[in-house]
XYZ file of C-alpha atoms in Angstrom:
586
model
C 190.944 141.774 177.809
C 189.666 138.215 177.049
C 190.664 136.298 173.880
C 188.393 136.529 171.047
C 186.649 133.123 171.046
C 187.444 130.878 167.584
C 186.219 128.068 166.480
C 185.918 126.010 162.888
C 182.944 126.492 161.419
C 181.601 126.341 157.314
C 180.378 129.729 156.252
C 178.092 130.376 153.418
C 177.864 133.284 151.606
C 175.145 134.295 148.773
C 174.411 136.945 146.697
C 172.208 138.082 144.232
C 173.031 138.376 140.315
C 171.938 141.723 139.126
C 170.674 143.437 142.503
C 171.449 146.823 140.750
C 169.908 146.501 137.443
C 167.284 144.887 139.047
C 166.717 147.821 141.537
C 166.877 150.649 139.020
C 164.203 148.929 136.809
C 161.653 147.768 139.459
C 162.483 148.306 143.227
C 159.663 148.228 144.529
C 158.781 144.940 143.056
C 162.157 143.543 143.179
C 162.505 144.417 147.126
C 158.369 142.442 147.587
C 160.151 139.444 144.661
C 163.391 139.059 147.436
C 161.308 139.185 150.708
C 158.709 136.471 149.348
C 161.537 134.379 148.707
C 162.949 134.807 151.626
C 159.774 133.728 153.624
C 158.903 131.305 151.493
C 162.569 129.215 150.707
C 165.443 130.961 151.955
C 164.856 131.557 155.794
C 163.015 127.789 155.636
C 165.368 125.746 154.010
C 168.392 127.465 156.388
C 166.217 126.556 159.370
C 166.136 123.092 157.977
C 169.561 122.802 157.655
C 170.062 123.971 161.231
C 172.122 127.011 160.058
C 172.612 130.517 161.502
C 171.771 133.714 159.648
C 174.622 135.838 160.827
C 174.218 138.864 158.463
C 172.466 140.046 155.647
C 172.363 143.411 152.841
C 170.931 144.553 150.437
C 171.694 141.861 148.364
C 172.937 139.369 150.388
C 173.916 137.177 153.502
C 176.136 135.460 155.741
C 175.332 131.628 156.805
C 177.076 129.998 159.814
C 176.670 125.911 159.703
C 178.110 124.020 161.889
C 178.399 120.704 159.996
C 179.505 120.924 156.242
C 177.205 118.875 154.709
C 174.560 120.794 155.641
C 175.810 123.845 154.444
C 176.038 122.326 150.893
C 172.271 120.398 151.179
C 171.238 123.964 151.948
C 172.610 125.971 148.887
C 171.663 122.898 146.250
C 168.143 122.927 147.725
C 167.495 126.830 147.439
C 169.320 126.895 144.114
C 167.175 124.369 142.657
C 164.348 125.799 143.976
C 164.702 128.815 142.858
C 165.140 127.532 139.127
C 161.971 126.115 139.499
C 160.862 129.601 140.593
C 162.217 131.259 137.336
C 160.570 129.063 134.905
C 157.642 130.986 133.047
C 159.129 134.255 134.224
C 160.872 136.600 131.451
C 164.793 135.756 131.915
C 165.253 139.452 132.692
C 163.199 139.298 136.009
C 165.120 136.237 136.980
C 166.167 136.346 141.060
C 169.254 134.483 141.128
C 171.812 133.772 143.887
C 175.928 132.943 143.445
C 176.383 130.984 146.354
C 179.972 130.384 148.465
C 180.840 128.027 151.103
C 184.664 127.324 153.017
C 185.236 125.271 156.037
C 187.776 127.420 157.872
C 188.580 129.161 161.396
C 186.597 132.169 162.227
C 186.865 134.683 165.027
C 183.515 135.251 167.256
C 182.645 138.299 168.286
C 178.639 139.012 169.955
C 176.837 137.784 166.795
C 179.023 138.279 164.471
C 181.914 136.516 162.605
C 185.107 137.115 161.115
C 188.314 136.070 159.870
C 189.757 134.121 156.762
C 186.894 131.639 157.011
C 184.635 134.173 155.579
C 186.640 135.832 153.327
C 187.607 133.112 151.291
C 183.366 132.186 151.538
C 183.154 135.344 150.428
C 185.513 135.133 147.415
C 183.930 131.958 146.345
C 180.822 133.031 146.501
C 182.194 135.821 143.329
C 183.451 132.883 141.713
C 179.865 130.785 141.594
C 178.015 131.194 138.391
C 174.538 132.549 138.470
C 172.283 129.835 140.106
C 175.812 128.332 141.171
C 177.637 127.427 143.971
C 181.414 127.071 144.508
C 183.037 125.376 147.422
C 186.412 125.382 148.462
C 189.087 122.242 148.593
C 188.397 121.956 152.738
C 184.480 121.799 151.761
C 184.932 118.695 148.928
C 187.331 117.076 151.134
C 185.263 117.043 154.192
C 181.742 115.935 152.220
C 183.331 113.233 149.893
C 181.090 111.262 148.327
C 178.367 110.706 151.106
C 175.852 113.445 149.205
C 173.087 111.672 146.450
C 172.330 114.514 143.531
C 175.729 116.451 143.915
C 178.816 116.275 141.670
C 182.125 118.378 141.994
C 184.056 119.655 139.623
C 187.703 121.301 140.318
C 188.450 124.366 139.011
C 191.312 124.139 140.454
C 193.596 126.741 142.567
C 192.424 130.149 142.144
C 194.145 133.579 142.455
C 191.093 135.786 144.532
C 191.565 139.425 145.671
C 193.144 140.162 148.765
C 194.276 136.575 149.941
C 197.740 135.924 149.227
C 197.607 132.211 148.742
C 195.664 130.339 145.832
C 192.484 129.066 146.756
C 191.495 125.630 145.686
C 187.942 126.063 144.661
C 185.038 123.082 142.992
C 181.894 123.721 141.479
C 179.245 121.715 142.378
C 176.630 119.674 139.642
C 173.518 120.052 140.828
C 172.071 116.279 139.223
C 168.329 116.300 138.709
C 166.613 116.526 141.612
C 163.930 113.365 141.583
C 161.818 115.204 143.313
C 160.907 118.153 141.068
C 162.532 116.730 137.570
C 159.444 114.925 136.455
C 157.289 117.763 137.153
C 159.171 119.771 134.852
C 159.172 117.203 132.448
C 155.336 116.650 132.544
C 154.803 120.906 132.429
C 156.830 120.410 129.012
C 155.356 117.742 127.589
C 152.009 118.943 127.963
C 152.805 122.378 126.668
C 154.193 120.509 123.773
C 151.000 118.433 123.229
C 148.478 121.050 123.385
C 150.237 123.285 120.562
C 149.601 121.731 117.612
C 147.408 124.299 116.004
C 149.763 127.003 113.960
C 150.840 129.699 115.949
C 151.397 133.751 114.783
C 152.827 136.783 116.433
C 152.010 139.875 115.590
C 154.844 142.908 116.122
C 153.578 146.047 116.802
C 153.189 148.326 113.835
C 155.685 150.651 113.415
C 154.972 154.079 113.125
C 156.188 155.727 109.757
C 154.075 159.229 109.798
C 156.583 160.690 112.278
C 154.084 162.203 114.319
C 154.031 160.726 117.849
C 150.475 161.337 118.388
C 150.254 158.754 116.078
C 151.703 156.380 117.801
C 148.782 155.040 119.691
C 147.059 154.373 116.427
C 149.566 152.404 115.813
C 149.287 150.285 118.304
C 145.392 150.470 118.395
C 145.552 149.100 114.661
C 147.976 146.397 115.756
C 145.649 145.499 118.603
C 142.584 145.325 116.085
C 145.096 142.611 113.682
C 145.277 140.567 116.703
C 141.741 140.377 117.932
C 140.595 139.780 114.331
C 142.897 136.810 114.228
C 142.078 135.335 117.384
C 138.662 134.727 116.190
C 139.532 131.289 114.063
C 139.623 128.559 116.321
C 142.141 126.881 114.433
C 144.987 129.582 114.593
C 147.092 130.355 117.977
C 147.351 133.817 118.327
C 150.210 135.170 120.980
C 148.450 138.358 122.707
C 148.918 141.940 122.473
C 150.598 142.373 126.044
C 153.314 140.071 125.070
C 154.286 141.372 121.490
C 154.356 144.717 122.914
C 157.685 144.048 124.961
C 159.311 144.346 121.355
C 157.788 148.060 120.234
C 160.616 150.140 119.517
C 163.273 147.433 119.514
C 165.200 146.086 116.321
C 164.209 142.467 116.604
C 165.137 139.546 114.781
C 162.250 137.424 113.230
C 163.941 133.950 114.472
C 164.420 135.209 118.031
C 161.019 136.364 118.332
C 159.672 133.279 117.287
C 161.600 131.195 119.534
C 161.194 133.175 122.614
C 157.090 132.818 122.158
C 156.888 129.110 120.217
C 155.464 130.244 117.472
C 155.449 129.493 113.489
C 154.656 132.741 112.151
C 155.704 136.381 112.441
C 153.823 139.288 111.039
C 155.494 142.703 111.042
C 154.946 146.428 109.350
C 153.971 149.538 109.527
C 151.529 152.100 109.201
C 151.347 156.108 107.718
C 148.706 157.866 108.763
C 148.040 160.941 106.800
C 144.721 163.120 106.577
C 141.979 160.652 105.505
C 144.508 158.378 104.024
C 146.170 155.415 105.682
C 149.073 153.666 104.465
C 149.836 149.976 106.208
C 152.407 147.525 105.213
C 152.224 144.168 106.251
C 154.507 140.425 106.059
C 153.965 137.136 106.697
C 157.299 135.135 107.485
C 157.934 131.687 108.512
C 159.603 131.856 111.581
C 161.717 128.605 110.743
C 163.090 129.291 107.256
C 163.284 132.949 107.810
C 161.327 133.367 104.368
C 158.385 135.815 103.951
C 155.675 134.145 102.930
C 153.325 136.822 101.838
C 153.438 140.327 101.713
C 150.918 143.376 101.087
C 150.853 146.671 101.064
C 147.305 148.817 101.184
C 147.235 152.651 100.263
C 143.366 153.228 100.903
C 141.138 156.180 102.345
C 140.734 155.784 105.985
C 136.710 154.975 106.095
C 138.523 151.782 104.365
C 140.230 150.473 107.908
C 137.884 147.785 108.624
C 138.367 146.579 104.946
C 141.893 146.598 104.939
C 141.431 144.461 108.306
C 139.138 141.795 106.668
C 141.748 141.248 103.565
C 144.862 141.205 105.903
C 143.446 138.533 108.211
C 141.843 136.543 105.650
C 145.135 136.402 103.536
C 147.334 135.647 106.387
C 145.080 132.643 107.527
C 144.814 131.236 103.781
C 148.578 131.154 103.536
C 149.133 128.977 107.139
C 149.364 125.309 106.852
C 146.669 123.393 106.143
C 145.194 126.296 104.866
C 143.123 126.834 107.948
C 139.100 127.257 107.207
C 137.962 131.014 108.205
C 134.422 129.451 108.624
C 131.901 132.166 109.583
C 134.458 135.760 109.677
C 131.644 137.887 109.219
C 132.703 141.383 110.049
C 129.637 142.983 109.366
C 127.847 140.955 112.289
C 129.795 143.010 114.554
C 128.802 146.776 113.326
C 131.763 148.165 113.147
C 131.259 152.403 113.321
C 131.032 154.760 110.353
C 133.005 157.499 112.388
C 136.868 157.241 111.896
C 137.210 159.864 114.897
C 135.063 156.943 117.224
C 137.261 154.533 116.224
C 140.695 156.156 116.641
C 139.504 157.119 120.360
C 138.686 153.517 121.424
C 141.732 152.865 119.926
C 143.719 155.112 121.629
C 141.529 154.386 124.559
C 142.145 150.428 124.690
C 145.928 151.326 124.999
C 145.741 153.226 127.666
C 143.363 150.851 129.800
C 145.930 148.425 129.535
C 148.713 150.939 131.404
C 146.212 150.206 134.090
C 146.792 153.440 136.061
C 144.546 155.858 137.844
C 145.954 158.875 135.271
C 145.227 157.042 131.951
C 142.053 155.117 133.247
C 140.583 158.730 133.667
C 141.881 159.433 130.277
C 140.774 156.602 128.179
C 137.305 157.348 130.138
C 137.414 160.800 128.311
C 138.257 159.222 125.237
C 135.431 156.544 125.211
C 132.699 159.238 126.107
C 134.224 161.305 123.127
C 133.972 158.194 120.522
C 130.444 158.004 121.939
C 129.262 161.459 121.220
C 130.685 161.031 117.533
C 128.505 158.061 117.890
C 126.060 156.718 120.344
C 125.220 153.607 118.487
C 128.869 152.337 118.490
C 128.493 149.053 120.842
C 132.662 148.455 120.973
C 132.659 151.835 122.825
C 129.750 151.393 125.169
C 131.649 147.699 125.872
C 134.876 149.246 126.803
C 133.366 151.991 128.597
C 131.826 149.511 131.187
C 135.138 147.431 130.794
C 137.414 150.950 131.924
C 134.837 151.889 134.191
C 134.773 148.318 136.115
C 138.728 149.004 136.614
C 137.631 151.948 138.659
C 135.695 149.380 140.649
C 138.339 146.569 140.839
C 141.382 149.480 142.069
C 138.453 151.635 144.053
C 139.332 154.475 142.068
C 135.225 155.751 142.321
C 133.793 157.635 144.321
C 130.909 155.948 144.858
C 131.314 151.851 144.424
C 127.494 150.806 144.025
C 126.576 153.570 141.428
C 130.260 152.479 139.558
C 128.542 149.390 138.929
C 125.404 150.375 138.431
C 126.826 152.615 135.184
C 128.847 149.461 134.070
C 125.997 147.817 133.929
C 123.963 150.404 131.983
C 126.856 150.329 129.344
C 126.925 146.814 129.107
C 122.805 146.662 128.427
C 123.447 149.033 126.101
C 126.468 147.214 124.580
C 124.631 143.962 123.924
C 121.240 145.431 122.877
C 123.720 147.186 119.642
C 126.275 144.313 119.502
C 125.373 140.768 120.452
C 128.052 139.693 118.775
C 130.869 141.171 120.646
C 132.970 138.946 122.874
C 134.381 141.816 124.878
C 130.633 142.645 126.124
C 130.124 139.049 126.821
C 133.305 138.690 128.901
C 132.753 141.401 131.087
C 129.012 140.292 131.202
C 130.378 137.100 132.738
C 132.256 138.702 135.283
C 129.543 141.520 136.477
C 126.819 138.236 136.801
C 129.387 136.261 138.755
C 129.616 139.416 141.434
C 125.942 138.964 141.465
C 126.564 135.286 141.910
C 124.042 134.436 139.261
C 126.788 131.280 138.080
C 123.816 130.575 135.447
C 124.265 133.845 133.652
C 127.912 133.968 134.138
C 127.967 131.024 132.344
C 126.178 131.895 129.415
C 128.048 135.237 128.653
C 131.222 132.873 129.082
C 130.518 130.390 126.843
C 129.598 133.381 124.159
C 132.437 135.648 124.942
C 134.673 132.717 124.129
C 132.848 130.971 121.180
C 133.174 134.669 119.709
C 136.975 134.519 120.094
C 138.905 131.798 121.508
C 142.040 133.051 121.345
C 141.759 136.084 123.200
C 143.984 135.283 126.404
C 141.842 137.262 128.730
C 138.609 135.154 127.801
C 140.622 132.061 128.077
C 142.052 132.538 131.564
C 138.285 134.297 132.698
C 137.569 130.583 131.544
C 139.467 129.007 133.728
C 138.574 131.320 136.576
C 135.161 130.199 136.015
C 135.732 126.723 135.987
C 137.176 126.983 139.483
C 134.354 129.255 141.209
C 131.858 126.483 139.931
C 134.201 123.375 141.220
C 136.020 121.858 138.338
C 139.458 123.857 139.364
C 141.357 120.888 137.576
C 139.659 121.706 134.149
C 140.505 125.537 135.422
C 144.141 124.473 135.590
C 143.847 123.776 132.232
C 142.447 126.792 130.688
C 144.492 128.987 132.793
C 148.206 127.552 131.588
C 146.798 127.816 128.152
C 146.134 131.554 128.269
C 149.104 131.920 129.889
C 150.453 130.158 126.388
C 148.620 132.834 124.808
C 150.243 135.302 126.502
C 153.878 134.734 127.535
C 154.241 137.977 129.032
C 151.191 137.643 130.834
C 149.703 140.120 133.649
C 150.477 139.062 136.946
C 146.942 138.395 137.915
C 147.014 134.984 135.816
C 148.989 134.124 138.671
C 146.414 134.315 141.375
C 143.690 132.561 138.971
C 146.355 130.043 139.005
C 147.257 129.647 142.411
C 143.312 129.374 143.423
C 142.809 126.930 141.073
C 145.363 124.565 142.602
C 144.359 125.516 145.790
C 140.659 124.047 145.235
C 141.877 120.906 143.254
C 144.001 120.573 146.758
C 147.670 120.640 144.668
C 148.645 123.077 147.433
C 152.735 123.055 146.783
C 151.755 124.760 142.925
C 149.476 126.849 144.937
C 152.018 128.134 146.746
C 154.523 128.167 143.797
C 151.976 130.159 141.615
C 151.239 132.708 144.903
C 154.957 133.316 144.899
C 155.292 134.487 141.511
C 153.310 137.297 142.473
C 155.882 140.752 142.670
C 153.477 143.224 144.699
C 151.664 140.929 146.795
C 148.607 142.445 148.034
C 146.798 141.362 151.713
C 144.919 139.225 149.413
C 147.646 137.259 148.091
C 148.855 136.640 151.337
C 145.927 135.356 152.712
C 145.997 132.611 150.183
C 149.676 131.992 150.709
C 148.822 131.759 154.463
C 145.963 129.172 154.273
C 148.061 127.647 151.598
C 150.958 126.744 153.796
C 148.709 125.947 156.919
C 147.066 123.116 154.948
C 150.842 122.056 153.730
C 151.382 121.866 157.487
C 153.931 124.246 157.694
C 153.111 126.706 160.456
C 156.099 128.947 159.681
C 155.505 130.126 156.164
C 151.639 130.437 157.200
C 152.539 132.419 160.092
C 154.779 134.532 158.765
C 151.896 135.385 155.771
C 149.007 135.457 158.155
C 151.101 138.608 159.959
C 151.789 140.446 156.413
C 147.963 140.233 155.622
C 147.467 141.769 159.158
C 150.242 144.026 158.485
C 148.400 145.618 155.321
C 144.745 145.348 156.649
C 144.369 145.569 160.218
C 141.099 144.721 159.795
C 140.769 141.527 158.046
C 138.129 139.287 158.969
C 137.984 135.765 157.194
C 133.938 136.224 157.495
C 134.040 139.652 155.541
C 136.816 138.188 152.652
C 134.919 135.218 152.143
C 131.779 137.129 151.102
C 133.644 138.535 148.759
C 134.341 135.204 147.281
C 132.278 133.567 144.414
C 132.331 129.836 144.891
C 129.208 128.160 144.067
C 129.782 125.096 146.320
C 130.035 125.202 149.826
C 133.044 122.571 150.587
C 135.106 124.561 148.288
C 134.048 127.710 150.377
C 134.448 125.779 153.351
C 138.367 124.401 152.118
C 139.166 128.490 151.871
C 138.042 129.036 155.313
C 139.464 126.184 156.682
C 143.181 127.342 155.585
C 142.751 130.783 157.220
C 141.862 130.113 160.228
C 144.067 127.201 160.662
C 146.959 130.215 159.653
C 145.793 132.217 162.640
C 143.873 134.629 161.030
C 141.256 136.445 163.047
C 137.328 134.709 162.243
């Protein structure tokens, strides 16, 4: 029997922080999170490096490199690109690696290695912080001081499980990569310079009635507190989606206000009992920890839209500067005589936002119920059309053309009660850009958001808008600033951001938007794959152009396109160019 063959060789090892937890919350998203990454950096930047992926699991792999240095460019460049990937994204979605590399004698065996080399790898790869990498003493020895942007630091020896002697181990300093620093820097300083209005958070009401039916008034009422204070122009209003990651939780005010920038932080309750409703509400500022007004209001229910007016009127007079409420004229905007109406869009609104085929149907039920308690009630008819048009967007209807044919009726109906709603003009905009009439589109735009401009899905429809008609640099603009809105933004903000920088040509923050994305669709991959054809690299657009053909079969760049709604043809023409340069079929 022949000798196994050895050789020296500098193993890598990496793992990922959290796989579990991770798994348990989200797989399927975190398994579609891992596999982008591993497309789109990992794979790539190993390539690069002229390394070998011997193994991987689950939740992680086994690198073969046959010169050292290489090894270590390899793990600083994924590990500071995959910081970059984590900014904007909630700390506790975070994909990070620990990352291990030892120079050392291995045993080869068909494609596979073994033998001290990789268990020591292995061991250092435990010892790595999140985002870190550890090397051992034959690693810093061997690389000196020949590598720009990389500092060592000895831990010195180490006592690891199962290896008898002590391991000499160094952390590497990843220094600030030139490269990506002062893009980073500019992202902050603009985010810095464009809040300079006061800012508010609103936590979800708590329920005090102790009846969980109630619990969607609740957060219906809450919703209604935020909408009526995103109409001042001159008050930043953090939306519903990302407050609502708090509901339930003991939260303190400081923390709150740090994790979404913001001044202000109003919290309560409400008791709902009968025809009486019971809601307490305070004002604190978020840097002194101090309440700065507080209110309680004990009224008959028909009072609700009363109670509303005082709340939001009182919380803007106390802000610095004492912001102006200009023209808050409530009773422009109708709101209904029937309590029962109003409690079932409220309800209904909630359950739109779960965005599933189950509690579409049901907030459907609930909007034609408000209606019958009152026909006349434009809110309802607007976010029956709005619930409805989800049926169309997830092809949840039967029948697509009639779907849109009813959203439209509701919509008509809608703005002939209600011209003063922004939610009708919003989704006004979007039906009329379907129709690619840009000219309407426009004008509902403009309306939807002079009605209320802090309403983070007018603001990034704004942006959207700005990019279908050619300005995608402007669209940029509007997009990161509903995304400033709404920290905890949905997903989708992602793709209006990635097509924006895909028309304004900034096709590396194309690509780094696209990959944010945890359920990529065929569509997303499309983008990714004429993103990274026009970056030139044929691998990454390959690789994308055979997961869109993976999912649809059928894709034709002819029959996507006309689904598009650019209004000039070189930007329509830029699109096509990138797919079929990725290989996709005309």
């Amino acid at each position: 029997m022949p000798e196994p063959e050895r050789r020296l060789a500098a193993v890598l090892a990496a793992d990922m922080v959290g796989y579990s937890r991770l798994m348990e919350v989200d797989e399927t998203g975190t398994l579609a999170r891992l596999k982008t990454h591993r497309i789109e950096l990992i794979d790539p930047c190993i390539a690069k490096n002229r390394g070998r992926i011997i193994k991987t699991t689950g939740d992680g792999m086994l690198v073969e490199f046959y010169s050292v240095a290489d090894a270590v460019l390899c793990a600083a460049e994924i590990q500071r690109r995959m910081a970059r990937r984590n900014v904007d994204v909630s700390p506790s979605r975070w994909i990070q690696l620990r990352i291990g590399i030892n120079l050392g004698d291995v045993i080869v065996e068909e494609n596979d290695i073994f033998g001290d080399g990789v268990n020591v790898a292995a061991r250092l790869e435990m010892l790595a912080e999140p985002g870190g990498i550890c090397v051992s003493g034959a690693v810093r020895e061997q690389v000196g001081d020949r590598l720009d942007q990389i500092a060592f630091e000895d831990l010195g020896e180490q006592a690891v499980k199962n290896i008898a002697r002590p391991i000499r181990v160094f952390r590497i300093r990843l220094e600030q990569d030139p490269t990506t620093a002062p893009e980073s820097a500019k992202d902050a300083a603009a985010a810095t310079a464009t809040v300079k209005k006061p800012s508010i958070a609103v936590l979800p009401l708590a329920n005090m009635s102790g009846d969980p039916e109630q619990e969607l008034f609740a957060d219906g009422l809450t919703e209604d507190i935020i909408t009526e204070l995103s109409r001042f122009h001159d008050l930043l209003v953090i939306s519903r989606n990302s407050t609502f990651v708090h509901k339930g939780k003991a939260v303190k005010v400081q923390e709150v206000a740090r994790e979404f920038g913001v001044d202000y932080v109003l919290e309560g309750s409400v008791r709902k009992a009968g025809d009486r409703i019971r809601v307490t509400v305070q004002l604190i500022d978020a840097e002194t920890d101090r309440h700065v007004w507080a209110e309680r209001y004990d009224r008959e229910l028909a009072d609700i839209f009363t109670i509303q007016d005082e709340m939001t009127r009182a919380i803007v007079a106390t802000l610095p500067g004492r912001v102006e409420a200009a023209t808050h004229d409530r009773a422009k905007r109708k709101p209904t005589g029937n309590m029962a109406a109003y409690e079932c869009v409220l309800t209904a609104k909630v359950l739109h936002h779960r965005s599933t085929r189950d509690d579409n149907a049901e907030a459907r039920r609930l909007l034609d119920r408000a209606l019958a308690f009152d026909p006349n009630y434009a809110h309802a008819h607007a976010w029956k059309a709005c619930v409805l048009g989800q049926t169309w967007v997830y092809d949840w209807c039967d029948d697509r053309e009639a779907t849109m044919l009813q959203v439209a009726a509701e919509l008509d109906i809608a703005l002939g009660l209600d011209d003063n709603d922004s939610d009708v003009h919003r989704i006004l905009a979007a039906l009329n850009l379907t129709r690619k009439d840009h000219d309407k589109a426009a004008y509902h735009q403009e309306r939807a958001l002079a009605l209320n401009p802090n309403y983070d899905i007018v603001v990034v429809q704004q942006g959207e808008f700005l990019t279908w008609l050619g300005r995608p640099e402007e669209g940029i603009d509007w997009i990161k600033k509903a995304m400033r809105l709404n920290p905890y933004h949905p997903e989708r903000f992602w793709n209006h951001l990635g097509r924006a920088c895909y028309c304004a040509e900034k096709y590396a923050d194309a690509a780094e938007a696209f990959s944010r994305i945890t359920r990529p669709d065929h569509t997303h991959h499309a983008f990714l794959a004429a993103t990274f054809a026009q970056m030139g690299n044929a691998v990454a657009a390959t690789a994308h152009a055979a997961e869109v053909l993976k999912r649809e079969p059928k894709f034709s760049v002819a029959i996507y396109l006309a689904t598009q709604h650019y209004k000039r043809d070189v930007d329509r023409q830029r699109h096509e160019d990138g797919l079929l340069k990725a290989g996709l079929p005309v």
